[in-house]
mmCIF file of C-alpha atoms in Angstrom:
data_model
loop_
_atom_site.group_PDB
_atom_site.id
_atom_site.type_symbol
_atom_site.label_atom_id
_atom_site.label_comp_id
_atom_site.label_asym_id
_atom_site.label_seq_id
_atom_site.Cartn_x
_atom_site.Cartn_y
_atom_site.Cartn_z
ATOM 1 C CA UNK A 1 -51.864 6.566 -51.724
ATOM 2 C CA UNK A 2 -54.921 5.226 -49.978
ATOM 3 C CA UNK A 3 -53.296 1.648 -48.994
ATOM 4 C CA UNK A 4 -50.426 3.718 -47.766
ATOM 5 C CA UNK A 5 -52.748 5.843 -45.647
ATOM 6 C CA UNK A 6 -54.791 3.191 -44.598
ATOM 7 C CA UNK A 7 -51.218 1.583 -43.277
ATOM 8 C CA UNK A 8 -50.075 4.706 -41.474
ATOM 9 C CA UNK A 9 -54.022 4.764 -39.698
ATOM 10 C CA UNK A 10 -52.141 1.873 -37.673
ATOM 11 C CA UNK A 11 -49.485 3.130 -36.490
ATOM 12 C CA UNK A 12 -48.356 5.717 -33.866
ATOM 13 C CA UNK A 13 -44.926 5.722 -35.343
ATOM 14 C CA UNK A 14 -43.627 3.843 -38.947
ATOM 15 C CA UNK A 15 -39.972 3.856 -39.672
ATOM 16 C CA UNK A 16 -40.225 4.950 -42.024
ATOM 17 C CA UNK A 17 -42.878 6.033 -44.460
ATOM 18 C CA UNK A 18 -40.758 6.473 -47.735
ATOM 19 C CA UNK A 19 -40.126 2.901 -47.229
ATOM 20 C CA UNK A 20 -43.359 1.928 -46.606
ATOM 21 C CA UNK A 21 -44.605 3.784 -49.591
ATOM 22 C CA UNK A 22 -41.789 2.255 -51.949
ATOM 23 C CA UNK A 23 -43.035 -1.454 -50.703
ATOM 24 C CA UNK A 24 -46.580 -1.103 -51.747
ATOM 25 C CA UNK A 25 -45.712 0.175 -54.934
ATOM 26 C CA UNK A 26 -43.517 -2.576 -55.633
ATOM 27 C CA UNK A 27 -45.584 -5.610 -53.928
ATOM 28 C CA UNK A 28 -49.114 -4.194 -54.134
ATOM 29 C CA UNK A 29 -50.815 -7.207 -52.988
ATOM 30 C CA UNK A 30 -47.831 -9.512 -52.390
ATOM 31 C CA UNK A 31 -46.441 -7.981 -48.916
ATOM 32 C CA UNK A 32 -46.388 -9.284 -45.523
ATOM 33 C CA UNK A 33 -46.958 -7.624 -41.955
ATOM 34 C CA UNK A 34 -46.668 -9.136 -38.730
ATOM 35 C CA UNK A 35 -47.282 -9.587 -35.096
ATOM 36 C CA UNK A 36 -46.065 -11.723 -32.639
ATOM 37 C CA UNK A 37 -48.162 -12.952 -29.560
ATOM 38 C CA UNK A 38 -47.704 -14.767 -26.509
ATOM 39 C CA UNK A 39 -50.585 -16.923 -25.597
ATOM 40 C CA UNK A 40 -51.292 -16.583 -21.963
ATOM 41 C CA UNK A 41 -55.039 -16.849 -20.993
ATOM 42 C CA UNK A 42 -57.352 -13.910 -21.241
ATOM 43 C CA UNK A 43 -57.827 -11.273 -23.746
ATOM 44 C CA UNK A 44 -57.768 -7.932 -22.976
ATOM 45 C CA UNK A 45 -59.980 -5.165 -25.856
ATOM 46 C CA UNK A 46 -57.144 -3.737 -27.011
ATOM 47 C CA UNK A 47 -55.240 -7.049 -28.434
ATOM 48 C CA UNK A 48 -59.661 -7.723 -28.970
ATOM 49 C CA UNK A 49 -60.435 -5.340 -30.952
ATOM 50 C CA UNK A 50 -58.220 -2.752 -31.625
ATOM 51 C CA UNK A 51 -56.024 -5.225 -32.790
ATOM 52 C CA UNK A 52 -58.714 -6.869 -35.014
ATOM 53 C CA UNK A 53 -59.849 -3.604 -36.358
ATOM 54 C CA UNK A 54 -56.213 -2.956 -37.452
ATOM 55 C CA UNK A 55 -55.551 -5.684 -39.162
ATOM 56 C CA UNK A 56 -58.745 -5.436 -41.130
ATOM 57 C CA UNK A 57 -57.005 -2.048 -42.557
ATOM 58 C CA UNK A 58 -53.683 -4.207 -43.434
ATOM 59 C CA UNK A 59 -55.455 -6.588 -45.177
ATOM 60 C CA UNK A 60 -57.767 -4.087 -47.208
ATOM 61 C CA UNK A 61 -54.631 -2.146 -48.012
ATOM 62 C CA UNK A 62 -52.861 -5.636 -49.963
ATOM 63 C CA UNK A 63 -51.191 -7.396 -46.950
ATOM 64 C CA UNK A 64 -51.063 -10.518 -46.103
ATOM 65 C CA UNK A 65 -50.809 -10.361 -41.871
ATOM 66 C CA UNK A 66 -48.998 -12.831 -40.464
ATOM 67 C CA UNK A 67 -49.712 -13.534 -36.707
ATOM 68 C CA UNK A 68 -46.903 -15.754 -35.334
ATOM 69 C CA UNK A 69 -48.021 -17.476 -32.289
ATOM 70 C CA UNK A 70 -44.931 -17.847 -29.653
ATOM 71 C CA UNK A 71 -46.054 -20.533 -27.947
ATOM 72 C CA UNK A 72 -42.011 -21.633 -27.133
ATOM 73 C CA UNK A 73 -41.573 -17.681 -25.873
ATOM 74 C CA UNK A 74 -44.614 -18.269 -23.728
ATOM 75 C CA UNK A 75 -42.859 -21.335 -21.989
ATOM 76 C CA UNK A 76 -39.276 -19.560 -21.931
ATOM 77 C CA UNK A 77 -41.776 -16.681 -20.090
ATOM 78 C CA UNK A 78 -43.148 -18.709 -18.068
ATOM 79 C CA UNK A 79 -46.714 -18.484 -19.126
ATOM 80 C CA UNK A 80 -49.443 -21.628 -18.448
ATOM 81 C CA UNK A 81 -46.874 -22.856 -15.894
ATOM 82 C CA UNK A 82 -45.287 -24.427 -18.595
ATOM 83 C CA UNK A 83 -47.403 -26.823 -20.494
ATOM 84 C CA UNK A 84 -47.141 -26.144 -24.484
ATOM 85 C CA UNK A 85 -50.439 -28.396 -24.728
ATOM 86 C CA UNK A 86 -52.538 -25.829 -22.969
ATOM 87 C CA UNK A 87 -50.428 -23.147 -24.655
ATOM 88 C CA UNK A 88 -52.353 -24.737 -27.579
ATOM 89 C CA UNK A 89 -55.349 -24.174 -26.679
ATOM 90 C CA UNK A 90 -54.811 -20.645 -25.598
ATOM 91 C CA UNK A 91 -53.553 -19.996 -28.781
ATOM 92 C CA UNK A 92 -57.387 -21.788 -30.339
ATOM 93 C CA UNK A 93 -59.239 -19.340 -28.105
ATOM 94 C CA UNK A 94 -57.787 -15.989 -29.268
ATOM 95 C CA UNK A 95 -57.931 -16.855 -32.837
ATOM 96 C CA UNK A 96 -61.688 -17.594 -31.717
ATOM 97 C CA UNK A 97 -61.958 -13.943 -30.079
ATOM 98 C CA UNK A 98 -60.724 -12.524 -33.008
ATOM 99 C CA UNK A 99 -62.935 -14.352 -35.456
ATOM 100 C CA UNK A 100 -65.887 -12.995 -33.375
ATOM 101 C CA UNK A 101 -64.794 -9.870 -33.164
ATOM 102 C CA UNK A 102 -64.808 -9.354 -36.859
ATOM 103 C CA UNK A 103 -61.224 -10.021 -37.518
ATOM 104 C CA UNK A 104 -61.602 -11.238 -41.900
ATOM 105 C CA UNK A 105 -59.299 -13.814 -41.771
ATOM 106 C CA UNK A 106 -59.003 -14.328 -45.636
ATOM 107 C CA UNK A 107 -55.642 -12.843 -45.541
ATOM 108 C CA UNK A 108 -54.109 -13.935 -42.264
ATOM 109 C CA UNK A 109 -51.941 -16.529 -41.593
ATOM 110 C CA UNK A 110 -51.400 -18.538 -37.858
ATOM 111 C CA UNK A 111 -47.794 -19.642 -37.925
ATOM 112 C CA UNK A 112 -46.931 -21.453 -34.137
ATOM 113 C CA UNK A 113 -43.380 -21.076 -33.140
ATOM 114 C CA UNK A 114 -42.814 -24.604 -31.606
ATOM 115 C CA UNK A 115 -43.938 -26.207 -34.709
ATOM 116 C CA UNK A 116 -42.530 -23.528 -37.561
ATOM 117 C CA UNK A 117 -38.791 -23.918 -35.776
ATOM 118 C CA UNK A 118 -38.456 -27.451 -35.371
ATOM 119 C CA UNK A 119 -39.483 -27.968 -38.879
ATOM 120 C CA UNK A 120 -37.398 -25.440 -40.503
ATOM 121 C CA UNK A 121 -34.244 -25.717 -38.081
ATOM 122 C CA UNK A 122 -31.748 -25.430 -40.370
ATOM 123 C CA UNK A 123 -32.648 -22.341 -41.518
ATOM 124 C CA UNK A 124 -33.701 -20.974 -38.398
ATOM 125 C CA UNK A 125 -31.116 -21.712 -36.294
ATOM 126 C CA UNK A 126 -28.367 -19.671 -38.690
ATOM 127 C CA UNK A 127 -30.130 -17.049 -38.657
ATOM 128 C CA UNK A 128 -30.294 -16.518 -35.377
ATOM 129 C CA UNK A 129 -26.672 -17.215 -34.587
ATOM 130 C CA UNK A 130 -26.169 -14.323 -37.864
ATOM 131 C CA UNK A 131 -27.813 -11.664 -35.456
ATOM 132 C CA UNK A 132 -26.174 -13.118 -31.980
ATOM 133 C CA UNK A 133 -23.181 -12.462 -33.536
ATOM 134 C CA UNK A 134 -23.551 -8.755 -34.816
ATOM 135 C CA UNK A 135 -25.258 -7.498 -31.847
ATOM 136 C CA UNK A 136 -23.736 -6.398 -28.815
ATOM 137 C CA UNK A 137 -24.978 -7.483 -25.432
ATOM 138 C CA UNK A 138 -25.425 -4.396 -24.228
ATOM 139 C CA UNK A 139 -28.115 -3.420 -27.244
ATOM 140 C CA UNK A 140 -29.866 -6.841 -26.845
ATOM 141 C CA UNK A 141 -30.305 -5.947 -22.915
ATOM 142 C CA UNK A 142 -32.132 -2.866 -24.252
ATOM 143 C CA UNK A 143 -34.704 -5.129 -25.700
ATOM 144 C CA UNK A 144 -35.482 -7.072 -22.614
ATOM 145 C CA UNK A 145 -38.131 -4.533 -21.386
ATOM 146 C CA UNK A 146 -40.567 -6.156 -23.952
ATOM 147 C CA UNK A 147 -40.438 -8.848 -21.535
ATOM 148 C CA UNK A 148 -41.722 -6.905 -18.505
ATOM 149 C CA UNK A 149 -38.981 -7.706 -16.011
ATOM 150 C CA UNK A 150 -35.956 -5.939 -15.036
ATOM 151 C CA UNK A 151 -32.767 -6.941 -15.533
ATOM 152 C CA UNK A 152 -31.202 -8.247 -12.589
ATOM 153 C CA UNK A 153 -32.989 -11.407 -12.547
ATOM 154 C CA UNK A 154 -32.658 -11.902 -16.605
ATOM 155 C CA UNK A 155 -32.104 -15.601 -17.175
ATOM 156 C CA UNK A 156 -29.626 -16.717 -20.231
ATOM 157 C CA UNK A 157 -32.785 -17.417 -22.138
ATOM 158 C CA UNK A 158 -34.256 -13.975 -22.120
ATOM 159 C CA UNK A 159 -31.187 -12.631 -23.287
ATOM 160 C CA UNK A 160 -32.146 -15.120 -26.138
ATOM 161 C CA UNK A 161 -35.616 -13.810 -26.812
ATOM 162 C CA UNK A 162 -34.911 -10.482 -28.508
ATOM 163 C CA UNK A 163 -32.304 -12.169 -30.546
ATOM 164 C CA UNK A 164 -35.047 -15.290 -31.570
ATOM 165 C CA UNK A 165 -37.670 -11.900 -32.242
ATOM 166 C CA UNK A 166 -35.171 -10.726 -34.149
ATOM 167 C CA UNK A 167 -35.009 -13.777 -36.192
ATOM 168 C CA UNK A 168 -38.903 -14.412 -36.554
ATOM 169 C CA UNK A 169 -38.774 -10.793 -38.311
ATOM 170 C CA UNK A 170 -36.122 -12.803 -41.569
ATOM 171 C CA UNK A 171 -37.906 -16.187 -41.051
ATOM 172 C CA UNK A 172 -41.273 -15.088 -41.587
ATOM 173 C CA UNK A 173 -40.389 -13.036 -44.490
ATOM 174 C CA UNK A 174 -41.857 -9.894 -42.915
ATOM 175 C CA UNK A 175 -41.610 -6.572 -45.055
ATOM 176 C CA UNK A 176 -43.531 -5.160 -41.950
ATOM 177 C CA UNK A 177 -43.067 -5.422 -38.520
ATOM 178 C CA UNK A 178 -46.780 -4.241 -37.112
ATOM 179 C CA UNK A 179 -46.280 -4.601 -33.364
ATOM 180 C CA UNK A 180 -47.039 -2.278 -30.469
ATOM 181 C CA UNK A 181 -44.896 0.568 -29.466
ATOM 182 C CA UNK A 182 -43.196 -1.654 -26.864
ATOM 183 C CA UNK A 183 -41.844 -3.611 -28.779
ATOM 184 C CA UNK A 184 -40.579 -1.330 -30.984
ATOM 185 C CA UNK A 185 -36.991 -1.397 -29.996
ATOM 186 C CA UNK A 186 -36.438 -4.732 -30.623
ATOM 187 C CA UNK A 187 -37.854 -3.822 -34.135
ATOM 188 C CA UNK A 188 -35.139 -1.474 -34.482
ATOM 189 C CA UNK A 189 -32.589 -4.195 -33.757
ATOM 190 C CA UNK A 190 -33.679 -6.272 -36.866
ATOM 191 C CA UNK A 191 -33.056 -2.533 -38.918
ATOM 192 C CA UNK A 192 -29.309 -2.357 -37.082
ATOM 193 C CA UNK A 193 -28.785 -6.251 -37.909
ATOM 194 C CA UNK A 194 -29.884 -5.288 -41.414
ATOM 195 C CA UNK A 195 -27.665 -2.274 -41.862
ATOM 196 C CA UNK A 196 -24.242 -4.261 -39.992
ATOM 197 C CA UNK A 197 -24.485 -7.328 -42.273
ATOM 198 C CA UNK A 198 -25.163 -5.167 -45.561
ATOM 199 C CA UNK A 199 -28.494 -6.674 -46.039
ATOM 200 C CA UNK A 200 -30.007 -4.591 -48.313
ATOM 201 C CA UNK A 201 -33.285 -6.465 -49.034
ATOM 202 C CA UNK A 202 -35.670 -7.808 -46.660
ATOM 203 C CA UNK A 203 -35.129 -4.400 -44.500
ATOM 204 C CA UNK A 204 -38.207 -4.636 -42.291
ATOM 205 C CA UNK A 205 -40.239 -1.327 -42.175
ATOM 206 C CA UNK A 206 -41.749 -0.845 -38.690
ATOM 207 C CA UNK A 207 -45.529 0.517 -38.081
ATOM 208 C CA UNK A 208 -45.932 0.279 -34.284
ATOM 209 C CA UNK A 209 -49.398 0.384 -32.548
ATOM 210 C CA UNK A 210 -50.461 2.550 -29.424
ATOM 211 C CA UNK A 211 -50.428 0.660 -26.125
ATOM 212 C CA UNK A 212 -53.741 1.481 -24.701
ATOM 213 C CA UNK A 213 -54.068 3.125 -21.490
ATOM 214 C CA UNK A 214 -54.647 1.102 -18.229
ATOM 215 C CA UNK A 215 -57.922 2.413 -16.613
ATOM 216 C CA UNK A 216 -55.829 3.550 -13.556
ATOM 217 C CA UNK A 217 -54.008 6.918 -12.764
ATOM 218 C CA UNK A 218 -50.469 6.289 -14.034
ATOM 219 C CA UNK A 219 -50.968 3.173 -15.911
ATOM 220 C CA UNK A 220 -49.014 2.941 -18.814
ATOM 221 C CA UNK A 221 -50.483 0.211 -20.327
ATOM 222 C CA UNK A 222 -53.358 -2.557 -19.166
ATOM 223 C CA UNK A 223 -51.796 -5.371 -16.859
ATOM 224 C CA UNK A 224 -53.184 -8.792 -17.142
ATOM 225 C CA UNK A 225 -52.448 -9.545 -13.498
ATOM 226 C CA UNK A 226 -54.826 -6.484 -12.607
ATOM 227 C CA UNK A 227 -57.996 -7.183 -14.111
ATOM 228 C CA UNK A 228 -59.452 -4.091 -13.181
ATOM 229 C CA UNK A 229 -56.631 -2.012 -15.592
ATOM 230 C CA UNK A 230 -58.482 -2.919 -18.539
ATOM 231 C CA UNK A 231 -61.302 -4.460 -19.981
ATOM 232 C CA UNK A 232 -61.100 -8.278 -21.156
ATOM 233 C CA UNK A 233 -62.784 -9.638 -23.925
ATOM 234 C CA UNK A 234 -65.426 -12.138 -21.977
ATOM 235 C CA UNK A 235 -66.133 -9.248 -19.414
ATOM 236 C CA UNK A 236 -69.977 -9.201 -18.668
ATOM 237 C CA UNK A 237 -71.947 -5.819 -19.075
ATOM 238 C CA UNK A 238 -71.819 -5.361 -15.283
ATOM 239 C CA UNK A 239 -68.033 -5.750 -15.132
ATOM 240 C CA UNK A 240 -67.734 -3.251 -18.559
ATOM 241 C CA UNK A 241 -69.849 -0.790 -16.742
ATOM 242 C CA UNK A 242 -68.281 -0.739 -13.217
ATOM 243 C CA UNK A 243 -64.354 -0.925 -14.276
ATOM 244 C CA UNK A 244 -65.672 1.792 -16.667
ATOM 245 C CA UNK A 245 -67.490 3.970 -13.863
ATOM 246 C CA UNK A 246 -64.493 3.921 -11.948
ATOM 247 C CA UNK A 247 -61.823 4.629 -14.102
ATOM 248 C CA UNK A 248 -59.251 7.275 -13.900
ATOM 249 C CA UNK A 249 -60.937 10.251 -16.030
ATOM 250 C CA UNK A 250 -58.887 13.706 -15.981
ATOM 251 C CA UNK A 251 -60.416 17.130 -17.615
ATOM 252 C CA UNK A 252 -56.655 19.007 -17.072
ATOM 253 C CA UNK A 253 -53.162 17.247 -17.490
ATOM 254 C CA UNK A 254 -51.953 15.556 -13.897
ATOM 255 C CA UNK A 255 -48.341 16.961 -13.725
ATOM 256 C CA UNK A 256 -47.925 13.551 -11.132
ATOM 257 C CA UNK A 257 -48.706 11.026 -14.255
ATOM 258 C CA UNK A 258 -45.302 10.108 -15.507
ATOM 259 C CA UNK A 259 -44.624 10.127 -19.381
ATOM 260 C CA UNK A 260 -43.303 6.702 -19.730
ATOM 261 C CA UNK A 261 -41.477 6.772 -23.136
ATOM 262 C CA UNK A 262 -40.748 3.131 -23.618
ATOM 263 C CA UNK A 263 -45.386 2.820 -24.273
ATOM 264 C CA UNK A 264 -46.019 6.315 -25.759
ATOM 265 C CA UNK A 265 -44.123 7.514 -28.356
ATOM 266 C CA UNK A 266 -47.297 10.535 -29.266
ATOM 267 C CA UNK A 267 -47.605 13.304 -26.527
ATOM 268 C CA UNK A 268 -50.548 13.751 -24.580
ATOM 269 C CA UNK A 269 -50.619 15.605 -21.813
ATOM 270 C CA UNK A 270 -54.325 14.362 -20.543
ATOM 271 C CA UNK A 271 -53.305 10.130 -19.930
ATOM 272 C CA UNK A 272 -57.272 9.941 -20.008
ATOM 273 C CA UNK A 273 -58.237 6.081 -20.459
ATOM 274 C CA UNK A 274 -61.591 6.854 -21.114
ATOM 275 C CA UNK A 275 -60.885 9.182 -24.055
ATOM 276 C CA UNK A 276 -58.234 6.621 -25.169
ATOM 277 C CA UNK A 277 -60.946 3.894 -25.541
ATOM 278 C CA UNK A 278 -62.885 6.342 -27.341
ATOM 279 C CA UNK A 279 -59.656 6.782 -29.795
ATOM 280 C CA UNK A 280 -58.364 3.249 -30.180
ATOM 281 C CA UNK A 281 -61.634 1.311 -29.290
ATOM 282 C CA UNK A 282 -64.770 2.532 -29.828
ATOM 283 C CA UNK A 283 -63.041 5.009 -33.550
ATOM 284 C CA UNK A 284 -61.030 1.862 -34.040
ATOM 285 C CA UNK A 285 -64.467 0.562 -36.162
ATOM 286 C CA UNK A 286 -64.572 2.367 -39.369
ATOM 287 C CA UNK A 287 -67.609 4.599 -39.977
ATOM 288 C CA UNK A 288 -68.049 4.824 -36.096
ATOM 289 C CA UNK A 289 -69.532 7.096 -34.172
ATOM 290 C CA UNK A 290 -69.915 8.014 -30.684
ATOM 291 C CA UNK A 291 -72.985 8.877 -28.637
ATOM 292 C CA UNK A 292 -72.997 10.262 -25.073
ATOM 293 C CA UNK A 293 -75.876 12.373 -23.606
ATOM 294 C CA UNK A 294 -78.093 13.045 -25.998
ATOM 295 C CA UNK A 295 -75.366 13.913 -28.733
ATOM 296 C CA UNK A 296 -73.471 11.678 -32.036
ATOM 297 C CA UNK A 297 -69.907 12.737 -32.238
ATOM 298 C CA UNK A 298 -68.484 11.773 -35.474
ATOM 299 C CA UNK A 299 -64.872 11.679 -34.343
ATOM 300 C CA UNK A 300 -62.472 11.516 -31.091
ATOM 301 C CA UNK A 301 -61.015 14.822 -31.391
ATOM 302 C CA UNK A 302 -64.949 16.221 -30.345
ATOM 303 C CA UNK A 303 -65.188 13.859 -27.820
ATOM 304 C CA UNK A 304 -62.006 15.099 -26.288
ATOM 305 C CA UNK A 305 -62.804 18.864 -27.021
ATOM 306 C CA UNK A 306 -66.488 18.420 -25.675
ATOM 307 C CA UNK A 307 -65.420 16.947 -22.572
ATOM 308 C CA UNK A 308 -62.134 18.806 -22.044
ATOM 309 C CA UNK A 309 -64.636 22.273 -22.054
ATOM 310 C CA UNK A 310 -67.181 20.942 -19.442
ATOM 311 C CA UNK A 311 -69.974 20.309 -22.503
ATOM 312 C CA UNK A 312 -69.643 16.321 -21.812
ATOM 313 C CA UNK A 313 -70.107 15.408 -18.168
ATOM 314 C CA UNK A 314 -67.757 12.472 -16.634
ATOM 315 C CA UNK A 315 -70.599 10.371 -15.851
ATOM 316 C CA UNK A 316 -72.282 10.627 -19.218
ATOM 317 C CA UNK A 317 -68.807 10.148 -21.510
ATOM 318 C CA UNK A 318 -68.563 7.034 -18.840
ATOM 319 C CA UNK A 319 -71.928 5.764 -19.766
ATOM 320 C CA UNK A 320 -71.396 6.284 -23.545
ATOM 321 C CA UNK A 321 -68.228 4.374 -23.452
ATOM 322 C CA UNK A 322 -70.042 1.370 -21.220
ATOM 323 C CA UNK A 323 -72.825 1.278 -23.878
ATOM 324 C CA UNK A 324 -70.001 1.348 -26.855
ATOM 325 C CA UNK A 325 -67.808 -1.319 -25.317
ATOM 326 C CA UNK A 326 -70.382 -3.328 -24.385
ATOM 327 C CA UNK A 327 -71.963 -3.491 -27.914
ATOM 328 C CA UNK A 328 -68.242 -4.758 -28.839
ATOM 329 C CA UNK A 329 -68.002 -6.975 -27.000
ATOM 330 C CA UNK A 330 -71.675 -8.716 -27.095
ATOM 331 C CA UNK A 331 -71.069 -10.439 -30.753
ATOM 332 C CA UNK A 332 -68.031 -12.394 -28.576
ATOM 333 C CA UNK A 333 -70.146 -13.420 -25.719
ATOM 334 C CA UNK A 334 -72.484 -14.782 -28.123
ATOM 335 C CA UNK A 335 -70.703 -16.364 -30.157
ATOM 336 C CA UNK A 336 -69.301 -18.439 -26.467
ATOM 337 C CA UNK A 337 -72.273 -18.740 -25.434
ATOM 338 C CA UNK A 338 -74.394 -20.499 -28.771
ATOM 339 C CA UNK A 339 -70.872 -22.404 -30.164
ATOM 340 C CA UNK A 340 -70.342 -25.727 -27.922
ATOM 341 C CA UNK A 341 -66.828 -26.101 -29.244
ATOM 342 C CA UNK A 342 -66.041 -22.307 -28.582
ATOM 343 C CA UNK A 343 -67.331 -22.605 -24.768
ATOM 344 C CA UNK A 344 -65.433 -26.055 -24.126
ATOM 345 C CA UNK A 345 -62.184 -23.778 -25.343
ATOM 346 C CA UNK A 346 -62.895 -21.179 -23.075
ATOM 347 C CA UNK A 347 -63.713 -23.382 -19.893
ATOM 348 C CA UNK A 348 -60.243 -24.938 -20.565
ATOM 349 C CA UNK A 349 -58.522 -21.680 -20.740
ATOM 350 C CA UNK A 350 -59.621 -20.157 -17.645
#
């Protein structure tokens, strides 16, 4: 009961829970969850550590969590400009940001694509030709939002990528797919491909993450070509504080803020990116707490509530997020700062 609830802390959304309770009973230290990434360049807090806090809870509840590095979906993307060796080395820096950030890594695994499918072709390939061949274009088109682009201008290879996702899901052994909320219908795909070729085991269950808020009106979720949408992971206090001071910050619901469906699958009417920090960043640590003006808040909801009523001011929820963040993210900037083979990584990733 309390691995399964530490699980479902994770996720905005798990398809489904009966599943997920049935798995840990039956593999109580013996499953797998896992992410995929794309390494290209900076870190933003949320992949940081709201990510890092999350896995900590997969781990403590059994799992193994099994990050698999697409470094060959990076280049198909178009990340780098191309070259897989600083791909590499991307891919060294974020494992070094999460290491920092107090990711425990004695129960997860790096796998890198380029390396993990060239090896292991035989089985690989198969596979993926398996789900090709029971999906429909059409469905696999759905996916291709995860990639950020529209459709017109899909290439032959992105029409790949969902399918090769797809795949990573049965090659990696996954009994849980833990990826964010965007992603989730391509998650759903590896269910479908399940169902169509009467697979009955290796079924994947799907806990999905919430896509933090960009700090703009209307954002959705962060964009790394806007580096004032979120907060990044080797941001200096100065940078923390003024992206912070002039973030978007409602008290009533904008009726002009579009719901967009495909990053939030939990309602709220607010789209605050301040209190959403508060939520998924600064709560993300467990036994936090949260101190603005004078006062300790012991959980988000009262943050919300306090501020929502007029008791919190703007400027002093803003400050008490700055100071939060900023403690967050000062272990990371240390640890850059005193290791020599940490800051040589970083000075060839930016």
């Amino acid at each position: 009961g309390d691995k399964v609830a530490l699980l479902l802390a994770v996720g905005e959304e798990c398809q489904t829970e009966k599943e997920l309770r049935a798995l840990v009973e039956a593999k109580p230290d013996g499953f797998r969850l896992y992410d995929g990434f794309e390494p290209s360049g900076r870190m933003h807090i949320a992949q940081g550590v709201f990510k890092a806090m999350n896995v900590n809870r997969c781990t403590e509840a059994g799992g193994t969590f099994v990050f698999w590095v697409a470094d060959w979906f990076a280049l198909m993307n178009d990340k780098m400009g191309g070259d897989l060796a600083k791909i590499r080395d991307v891919g060294a820096y974020l494992v070094e940001v999460w290491r920092a950030a107090g990711m425990r890594m004695d129960r997860v695994e790096f796998r890198w694509a380029s390396d993990e499918i060239c090896k292991h072709a035989a089985t690989y390939w198969p596979q993926m030709l398996d789900v090709a061949r029971r999906s429909t274009v059409l469905r696999v088109r759905k996916c291709c939002t995860i990639m950020g682009r529209g459709e017109a201008g899909l290439s032959a290879a992105q029409i790949l990528y969902p399918l090769m996702q797809c795949t990573d899901v049965f090659f990696l052994k996954a009994d849980v797919c833990q990826l964010g909320v965007d992603q989730r219908k391509v998650n759903m795909l590896a269910r479908d491909y399940c169902d169509a070729a009467g697979r009955k085991k290796g079924k994947p269950v799907i806990l999905s993450h919430h896509m933090l808020y960009g700090l703009k009106a209307g954002q959705a979720k962060m964009s790394k070509s806007d580096p004032d949408s979120a907060i990044f992971m080797e941001d200096a206090t100065d940078d923390v504080r003024r992206k912070i001071e002039n973030a978007y910050c409602p008290r009533v619901a904008d009726a002009t803020v579009a719901h967009n469906a495909d990053m939030q699958l939990a309602a709220d009417e607010l789209k605050n990116p301040c209190l959403d920090y508060v939520r998924h960043v600064v709560f993300a640590a467990p036994g936090a707490s949260f101190a603005a003006a004078g006062a300790t808040y012991a959980t988000a909801d009262a943050v919300r509530d306090a501020f929502v009523k007029g008791d919190l001011s703007e400027a002093a929820l803003k400050k008490g997020l700055a100071d939060a963040v900023d403690a967050m993210l000062e272990p990371v900037r240390r640890h850059f700062a005193s290791n020599p083979d940490a800051a040589a990584l970083l000075e060839r990733v930016r």
